[in-house]
Each structure stands twice: as C-alpha cells, then as structure tokens.
mmCIF file of C-alpha atoms in Angstrom:
data_model
loop_
_atom_site.group_PDB
_atom_site.id
_atom_site.type_symbol
_atom_site.label_atom_id
_atom_site.label_comp_id
_atom_site.label_asym_id
_atom_site.label_seq_id
_atom_site.Cartn_x
_atom_site.Cartn_y
_atom_site.Cartn_z
ATOM 1 C CA UNK Q 173 0.000 0.000 0.000
ATOM 2 C CA UNK Q 174 1.303 3.409 -0.962
ATOM 3 C CA UNK Q 175 0.908 4.930 2.536
ATOM 4 C CA UNK Q 176 3.231 2.265 3.927
ATOM 5 C CA UNK Q 177 5.758 2.796 1.139
ATOM 6 C CA UNK Q 178 5.971 6.544 1.780
ATOM 7 C CA UNK Q 179 6.193 6.054 5.533
ATOM 8 C CA UNK Q 180 9.009 3.529 5.189
ATOM 9 C CA UNK Q 181 10.832 5.596 2.580
ATOM 10 C CA UNK Q 182 10.751 8.835 4.566
ATOM 11 C CA UNK Q 183 11.078 7.484 8.122
ATOM 12 C CA UNK Q 184 12.009 3.821 8.172
ATOM 13 C CA UNK Q 185 15.741 4.099 7.519
ATOM 14 C CA UNK Q 186 16.416 6.322 10.533
ATOM 15 C CA UNK Q 187 18.287 4.331 13.188
ATOM 16 C CA UNK Q 188 20.413 6.841 15.119
ATOM 17 C CA UNK Q 189 17.992 6.794 18.065
ATOM 18 C CA UNK Q 190 17.598 3.021 18.392
ATOM 19 C CA UNK Q 191 20.525 2.488 20.822
ATOM 20 C CA UNK Q 192 18.984 5.067 23.169
ATOM 21 C CA UNK Q 193 15.588 3.372 23.252
ATOM 22 C CA UNK Q 194 17.228 -0.017 23.855
ATOM 23 C CA UNK Q 195 19.295 1.435 26.712
ATOM 24 C CA UNK Q 196 16.230 3.006 28.320
ATOM 25 C CA UNK Q 197 14.291 -0.247 27.996
ATOM 26 C CA UNK Q 198 17.155 -2.160 29.611
ATOM 27 C CA UNK Q 199 17.199 0.314 32.505
ATOM 28 C CA UNK Q 200 13.437 0.644 33.043
ATOM 29 C CA UNK Q 201 12.121 -2.757 31.969
ATOM 30 C CA UNK Q 202 9.085 -3.641 29.931
ATOM 31 C CA UNK Q 203 6.575 -3.720 28.543
ATOM 32 C CA UNK Q 204 7.379 -0.590 26.540
ATOM 33 C CA UNK Q 205 4.633 1.584 25.072
ATOM 34 C CA UNK Q 206 5.754 2.945 21.678
ATOM 35 C CA UNK Q 207 3.613 5.926 20.649
ATOM 36 C CA UNK Q 208 3.349 6.814 16.975
ATOM 37 C CA UNK Q 209 4.798 3.411 16.189
ATOM 38 C CA UNK Q 210 4.179 3.557 12.451
ATOM 39 C CA UNK Q 211 5.296 0.400 10.661
ATOM 40 C CA UNK Q 212 7.491 -0.662 13.578
ATOM 41 C CA UNK Q 213 10.855 1.028 13.211
ATOM 42 C CA UNK Q 214 11.342 1.180 17.000
ATOM 43 C CA UNK Q 215 8.990 -1.593 18.122
ATOM 44 C CA UNK Q 216 10.615 -4.245 15.948
ATOM 45 C CA UNK Q 217 14.084 -3.278 17.148
ATOM 46 C CA UNK Q 218 13.044 -3.467 20.799
ATOM 47 C CA UNK Q 219 11.268 -6.785 20.282
ATOM 48 C CA UNK Q 220 14.360 -8.200 18.573
ATOM 49 C CA UNK Q 221 16.313 -7.180 21.695
ATOM 50 C CA UNK Q 222 13.909 -9.212 23.829
ATOM 51 C CA UNK Q 223 11.487 -6.566 25.124
ATOM 52 C CA UNK Q 224 7.693 -6.743 25.176
ATOM 53 C CA UNK Q 225 6.210 -3.819 23.231
ATOM 54 C CA UNK Q 226 2.767 -2.291 22.821
ATOM 55 C CA UNK Q 227 2.853 -0.336 19.547
ATOM 56 C CA UNK Q 228 0.214 2.391 19.188
ATOM 57 C CA UNK Q 229 -0.577 4.314 16.022
ATOM 58 C CA UNK Q 230 -3.714 5.896 14.603
ATOM 59 C CA UNK Q 231 -3.135 4.406 11.119
ATOM 60 C CA UNK Q 232 -4.327 0.807 10.987
ATOM 61 C CA UNK Q 233 -2.563 0.246 7.667
ATOM 62 C CA UNK Q 234 0.789 0.882 9.402
ATOM 63 C CA UNK Q 235 -0.074 -1.500 12.227
ATOM 64 C CA UNK Q 236 -1.070 -4.225 9.759
ATOM 65 C CA UNK Q 237 2.360 -3.890 8.133
ATOM 66 C CA UNK Q 238 3.999 -3.993 11.577
ATOM 67 C CA UNK Q 239 2.124 -7.176 12.521
ATOM 68 C CA UNK Q 240 3.192 -8.866 9.291
ATOM 69 C CA UNK Q 241 6.832 -7.872 9.754
ATOM 70 C CA UNK Q 242 6.836 -8.999 13.368
ATOM 71 C CA UNK Q 243 5.659 -12.460 12.327
ATOM 72 C CA UNK Q 244 8.300 -12.681 9.605
ATOM 73 C CA UNK Q 245 10.976 -11.590 12.092
ATOM 74 C CA UNK Q 246 9.824 -14.167 14.637
ATOM 75 C CA UNK Q 247 8.943 -11.571 17.282
ATOM 76 C CA UNK Q 248 5.187 -11.497 16.847
ATOM 77 C CA UNK Q 249 4.585 -12.805 20.356
ATOM 78 C CA UNK Q 250 6.459 -9.788 21.795
ATOM 79 C CA UNK Q 251 4.519 -7.054 19.969
ATOM 80 C CA UNK Q 252 0.913 -6.021 20.519
ATOM 81 C CA UNK Q 253 -0.492 -3.401 18.163
ATOM 82 C CA UNK Q 254 -3.197 -0.938 19.191
ATOM 83 C CA UNK Q 255 -4.971 1.601 16.970
ATOM 84 C CA UNK Q 256 -5.354 4.936 18.740
ATOM 85 C CA UNK Q 257 -4.458 8.602 18.917
ATOM 86 C CA UNK Q 258 -1.255 9.253 20.869
ATOM 87 C CA UNK Q 259 -2.850 12.353 22.380
ATOM 88 C CA UNK Q 260 -5.899 10.645 23.868
ATOM 89 C CA UNK Q 261 -5.052 6.947 24.084
ATOM 90 C CA UNK Q 262 -6.872 4.863 26.667
ATOM 91 C CA UNK Q 263 -5.567 1.402 27.550
ATOM 92 C CA UNK Q 264 -7.664 0.705 30.620
ATOM 93 C CA UNK Q 265 -5.745 -0.248 33.734
ATOM 94 C CA UNK Q 266 -2.501 -1.002 31.916
ATOM 95 C CA UNK Q 267 0.604 0.725 33.233
ATOM 96 C CA UNK Q 268 4.045 0.871 31.641
ATOM 97 C CA UNK Q 269 7.506 1.357 33.135
ATOM 98 C CA UNK Q 270 8.597 3.066 29.901
ATOM 99 C CA UNK Q 271 6.641 5.130 27.368
ATOM 100 C CA UNK Q 272 8.421 6.359 24.228
ATOM 101 C CA UNK Q 273 7.483 9.124 21.816
ATOM 102 C CA UNK Q 274 10.285 8.891 19.231
ATOM 103 C CA UNK Q 275 11.061 10.950 16.152
ATOM 104 C CA UNK Q 276 9.274 14.224 16.956
ATOM 105 C CA UNK Q 277 5.878 12.616 17.568
ATOM 106 C CA UNK Q 278 5.074 15.240 20.224
ATOM 107 C CA UNK Q 279 5.597 18.019 17.673
ATOM 108 C CA UNK Q 280 2.679 16.729 15.598
ATOM 109 C CA UNK Q 281 -0.017 17.328 18.224
ATOM 110 C CA UNK Q 282 -1.110 20.762 17.043
ATOM 111 C CA UNK Q 283 0.024 22.894 19.939
ATOM 112 C CA UNK Q 284 -0.340 23.062 23.724
ATOM 113 C CA UNK Q 285 -3.853 21.604 23.925
ATOM 114 C CA UNK Q 286 -2.837 18.471 22.047
ATOM 115 C CA UNK Q 287 0.321 18.089 24.111
ATOM 116 C CA UNK Q 288 -1.634 18.597 27.310
ATOM 117 C CA UNK Q 289 -3.980 15.755 26.396
ATOM 118 C CA UNK Q 290 -0.971 13.592 25.504
ATOM 119 C CA UNK Q 291 0.791 14.297 28.810
ATOM 120 C CA UNK Q 292 -2.330 13.494 30.809
ATOM 121 C CA UNK Q 293 -2.686 10.211 28.919
ATOM 122 C CA UNK Q 294 0.978 9.436 29.638
ATOM 123 C CA UNK Q 295 0.515 10.180 33.343
ATOM 124 C CA UNK Q 296 -2.470 7.792 33.530
ATOM 125 C CA UNK Q 297 -0.514 4.979 31.892
ATOM 126 C CA UNK Q 298 2.904 5.277 33.540
ATOM 127 C CA UNK Q 299 3.699 2.810 36.282
ATOM 128 C CA UNK Q 300 4.704 4.468 39.583
ATOM 129 C CA UNK Q 301 8.151 5.915 38.981
ATOM 130 C CA UNK Q 302 7.929 5.011 35.291
ATOM 131 C CA UNK Q 303 9.727 7.008 32.593
ATOM 132 C CA UNK Q 304 8.462 8.863 29.521
ATOM 133 C CA UNK Q 305 11.004 9.839 26.849
ATOM 134 C CA UNK Q 306 10.064 12.201 24.010
ATOM 135 C CA UNK Q 307 12.338 13.281 21.143
ATOM 136 C CA UNK Q 308 12.288 16.883 19.882
ATOM 137 C CA UNK Q 309 14.022 18.281 16.833
ATOM 138 C CA UNK Q 310 14.582 21.656 15.248
ATOM 139 C CA UNK Q 311 13.686 21.140 11.593
ATOM 140 C CA UNK Q 312 15.908 24.094 10.635
ATOM 141 C CA UNK Q 313 18.993 22.638 12.330
ATOM 142 C CA UNK Q 314 20.363 21.098 9.147
ATOM 143 C CA UNK Q 315 20.309 24.399 7.253
ATOM 144 C CA UNK Q 316 23.163 26.848 7.666
ATOM 145 C CA UNK Q 317 25.553 28.860 5.509
ATOM 146 C CA UNK Q 318 27.204 25.661 4.281
ATOM 147 C CA UNK Q 319 24.033 23.569 3.873
ATOM 148 C CA UNK Q 320 21.500 25.556 1.864
ATOM 149 C CA UNK Q 321 20.451 22.972 -0.721
ATOM 150 C CA UNK Q 322 17.592 20.526 -0.094
ATOM 151 C CA UNK Q 323 18.703 17.014 0.897
ATOM 152 C CA UNK Q 324 19.001 14.300 -1.706
ATOM 153 C CA UNK Q 325 15.741 12.475 -2.459
ATOM 154 C CA UNK Q 326 14.756 9.184 -0.859
ATOM 155 C CA UNK Q 327 14.336 6.537 -3.582
ATOM 156 C CA UNK Q 328 13.200 2.934 -3.613
ATOM 157 C CA UNK Q 329 12.223 0.442 -6.338
ATOM 158 C CA UNK Q 330 9.533 -2.132 -5.541
ATOM 159 C CA UNK Q 331 8.153 -4.629 -8.057
ATOM 160 C CA UNK Q 332 9.266 -2.478 -10.964
ATOM 161 C CA UNK Q 333 7.772 0.713 -9.538
ATOM 162 C CA UNK Q 334 10.110 3.558 -8.539
ATOM 163 C CA UNK Q 335 9.140 5.819 -5.631
ATOM 164 C CA UNK Q 336 10.900 9.132 -5.031
ATOM 165 C CA UNK Q 337 10.371 11.484 -2.096
ATOM 166 C CA UNK Q 338 12.141 14.807 -2.541
ATOM 167 C CA UNK Q 339 12.323 17.343 0.307
ATOM 168 C CA UNK Q 340 11.710 20.782 -1.178
ATOM 169 C CA UNK Q 341 11.686 23.316 1.622
ATOM 170 C CA UNK Q 342 11.567 23.919 5.362
ATOM 171 C CA UNK Q 343 9.469 26.993 6.097
ATOM 172 C CA UNK Q 344 9.203 28.534 9.568
ATOM 173 C CA UNK Q 345 5.829 30.003 10.493
ATOM 174 C CA UNK Q 346 3.879 31.326 13.444
ATOM 175 C CA UNK Q 347 2.216 27.969 14.137
ATOM 176 C CA UNK Q 348 5.161 25.696 13.396
ATOM 177 C CA UNK Q 349 7.736 24.657 10.844
ATOM 178 C CA UNK Q 350 6.365 23.279 7.572
ATOM 179 C CA UNK Q 351 8.374 20.559 5.843
ATOM 180 C CA UNK Q 352 7.417 20.302 2.185
ATOM 181 C CA UNK Q 353 8.042 17.312 -0.061
ATOM 182 C CA UNK Q 354 7.042 16.170 -3.499
ATOM 183 C CA UNK Q 355 6.317 12.465 -3.887
ATOM 184 C CA UNK Q 356 6.681 10.895 -7.327
ATOM 185 C CA UNK Q 357 6.089 7.341 -8.497
ATOM 186 C CA UNK Q 358 6.952 5.831 -11.847
ATOM 187 C CA UNK Q 359 5.251 2.696 -13.154
ATOM 188 C CA UNK Q 360 7.145 -0.160 -14.827
ATOM 189 C CA UNK Q 361 6.043 1.206 -18.215
ATOM 190 C CA UNK Q 362 7.350 4.680 -17.450
ATOM 191 C CA UNK Q 363 4.193 6.566 -16.432
ATOM 192 C CA UNK Q 364 4.911 9.168 -13.771
ATOM 193 C CA UNK Q 365 2.599 10.695 -11.190
ATOM 194 C CA UNK Q 366 3.307 13.134 -8.374
ATOM 195 C CA UNK Q 367 1.711 14.758 -5.345
ATOM 196 C CA UNK Q 368 2.792 17.253 -2.724
ATOM 197 C CA UNK Q 369 3.030 16.484 0.977
ATOM 198 C CA UNK Q 370 3.477 18.883 3.881
ATOM 199 C CA UNK Q 371 3.818 18.218 7.583
ATOM 200 C CA UNK Q 372 3.982 20.909 10.251
ATOM 201 C CA UNK Q 373 6.104 20.440 13.353
ATOM 202 C CA UNK Q 374 5.183 22.497 16.400
ATOM 203 C CA UNK Q 375 7.992 24.770 17.522
ATOM 204 C CA UNK Q 376 8.722 23.312 20.950
ATOM 205 C CA UNK Q 377 11.685 23.532 23.299
ATOM 206 C CA UNK Q 378 12.743 20.951 25.836
ATOM 207 C CA UNK Q 379 12.179 23.480 28.626
ATOM 208 C CA UNK Q 380 8.650 24.092 27.404
ATOM 209 C CA UNK Q 381 7.765 20.396 27.200
ATOM 210 C CA UNK Q 382 9.284 19.778 30.631
ATOM 211 C CA UNK Q 383 7.210 22.581 32.128
ATOM 212 C CA UNK Q 384 4.062 21.251 30.491
ATOM 213 C CA UNK Q 385 4.847 17.781 31.806
ATOM 214 C CA UNK Q 386 5.307 19.054 35.357
ATOM 215 C CA UNK Q 387 2.001 20.945 35.067
ATOM 216 C CA UNK Q 388 0.359 17.659 34.048
ATOM 217 C CA UNK Q 389 1.620 15.932 37.190
ATOM 218 C CA UNK Q 390 4.867 14.391 35.937
ATOM 219 C CA UNK Q 391 8.369 14.941 37.349
ATOM 220 C CA UNK Q 392 11.360 16.384 35.526
ATOM 221 C CA UNK Q 393 13.871 13.550 34.988
ATOM 222 C CA UNK Q 394 16.434 15.442 32.919
ATOM 223 C CA UNK Q 395 17.473 15.286 29.286
ATOM 224 C CA UNK Q 396 19.464 13.192 26.891
ATOM 225 C CA UNK Q 397 20.092 13.518 23.165
ATOM 226 C CA UNK Q 398 20.497 11.802 19.812
ATOM 227 C CA UNK Q 399 23.362 13.108 17.704
ATOM 228 C CA UNK Q 400 22.856 14.628 14.275
ATOM 229 C CA UNK Q 401 23.810 12.454 11.293
ATOM 230 C CA UNK Q 402 24.577 13.293 7.661
ATOM 231 C CA UNK Q 403 20.979 12.479 6.740
ATOM 232 C CA UNK Q 404 19.040 13.606 9.825
ATOM 233 C CA UNK Q 405 18.965 16.422 12.351
ATOM 234 C CA UNK Q 406 19.731 15.590 15.950
ATOM 235 C CA UNK Q 407 17.162 15.325 18.734
ATOM 236 C CA UNK Q 408 16.919 16.514 22.303
ATOM 237 C CA UNK Q 409 15.101 13.951 24.411
ATOM 238 C CA UNK Q 410 12.963 15.091 27.335
ATOM 239 C CA UNK Q 411 12.633 12.656 30.238
ATOM 240 C CA UNK Q 412 9.658 12.780 32.626
ATOM 241 C CA UNK Q 413 8.709 10.404 35.431
ATOM 242 C CA UNK Q 414 5.366 9.366 36.842
#
C-alpha cells in the first residue's frame, strides 16, 4: 500500500535513536509503550532485543504492516499493536515502566492543547516511577551557511515501480515549521505521477515540554540527546517520570 511505502521511505531508515531506546528499555524494563509506532521502526528493534512492546498508532494500515513484519521476524509474540491517537489513548488499567514518543511525535499534536492531552494520557498509563522519553528536533537545524540545498531524495524500487520522495523546503511560520516534499512514483512502463506532501512540526523547546509535563503531574527527569547524522537532524530527548 502506498501509505506504507511513503512512511518507510521517509522514516524507516532512521536508526540513530535506536541504541537510546534499547538502553532506556534495559534500565526501566518492559513492557514498553511505543507511541506513533508507524510500521514498527522502533517496536521491531526493541522486540528483537527481547522486550515486550505495545505499539500504538492511529493508522491501521501501518499497524497491519507492523504485525506482518513482526511475524516474519519471529517476534510477533512480543509485539501487541493498538490503533489509537497518541494524544488521547486509553488502555484501561494497563501501566508501563517506559513510554516512548520517538522521532518528533510530540511536535505533531497541534500545539499546547494536544500536548496537554498527551501528557495526561501518559501520566495515567505510567507505572509508579515510570519514565516517559520524548524526542524533539529543530527542523531548521540542518540548514546553515554551508548547507543551503535541499537534501538528496529518498528513492526505492519495488516490483518495478520507482518511488521518489524529494524534500523541497523547510518553512518557519507562526504555528510551526512546515516541511514540504514532493512524492513521485513511476510505473514499470514509465508513467509518472506526483503529489505534494506537507507536515507541520510544532515549535517546541525541551524546557517548554518539561514545564508542560510538570504541570500535568509528571516529574522532571532530565534530558538526553540523539546526535545529528549526515541524513538527519539531531534530537533533544525530554525525560519525565510518573
């Protein structure tokens, strides 16, 4: 399905944060709740390392792909998928020693109200003393006097079809930073189609998220980070405890 292809092409290859999530899982224990799990980039890695994972995403098509990949990888018994909104998820009486919001998930909630709902949901589902870790990124970080050109496109060929996702621009605005792409796909007989795609990341600092977390009843547990790579900006990771 095309949604899965674009998600994998634009997000699936990122792995700079995986050692951090494994280290946190080793320190805090499982099961781990992975919010905005997508097709399983983080969940599959944690399951392969032996951890139980509940993977939550609002797109069922991503979760179906995750389930299939988990079975192929032999870790299906360690991953449970749940369809839901990361801002307002409700998992009954379940509590988790570790809740993860990787890859700028918290910057997709549409501002303080969405983050407030998310933080209250996290507080309800953290085990006593449990840890929440959320990655934040500055989408403009990769652009400076020496790096003014858009990144190279992401390209994959599947069953004779070629899919190309080309970042075009990063535009700061009052409500957030818009990341613009053009997605193109070429059929085996050479027909080409294209569509635009834009996501908006809330402008959010670690201090701001920490303060919002404390206001929601969580405790400041410090910060850590994921280093920038040639292909991806770095992340500051906010840590909050229940």
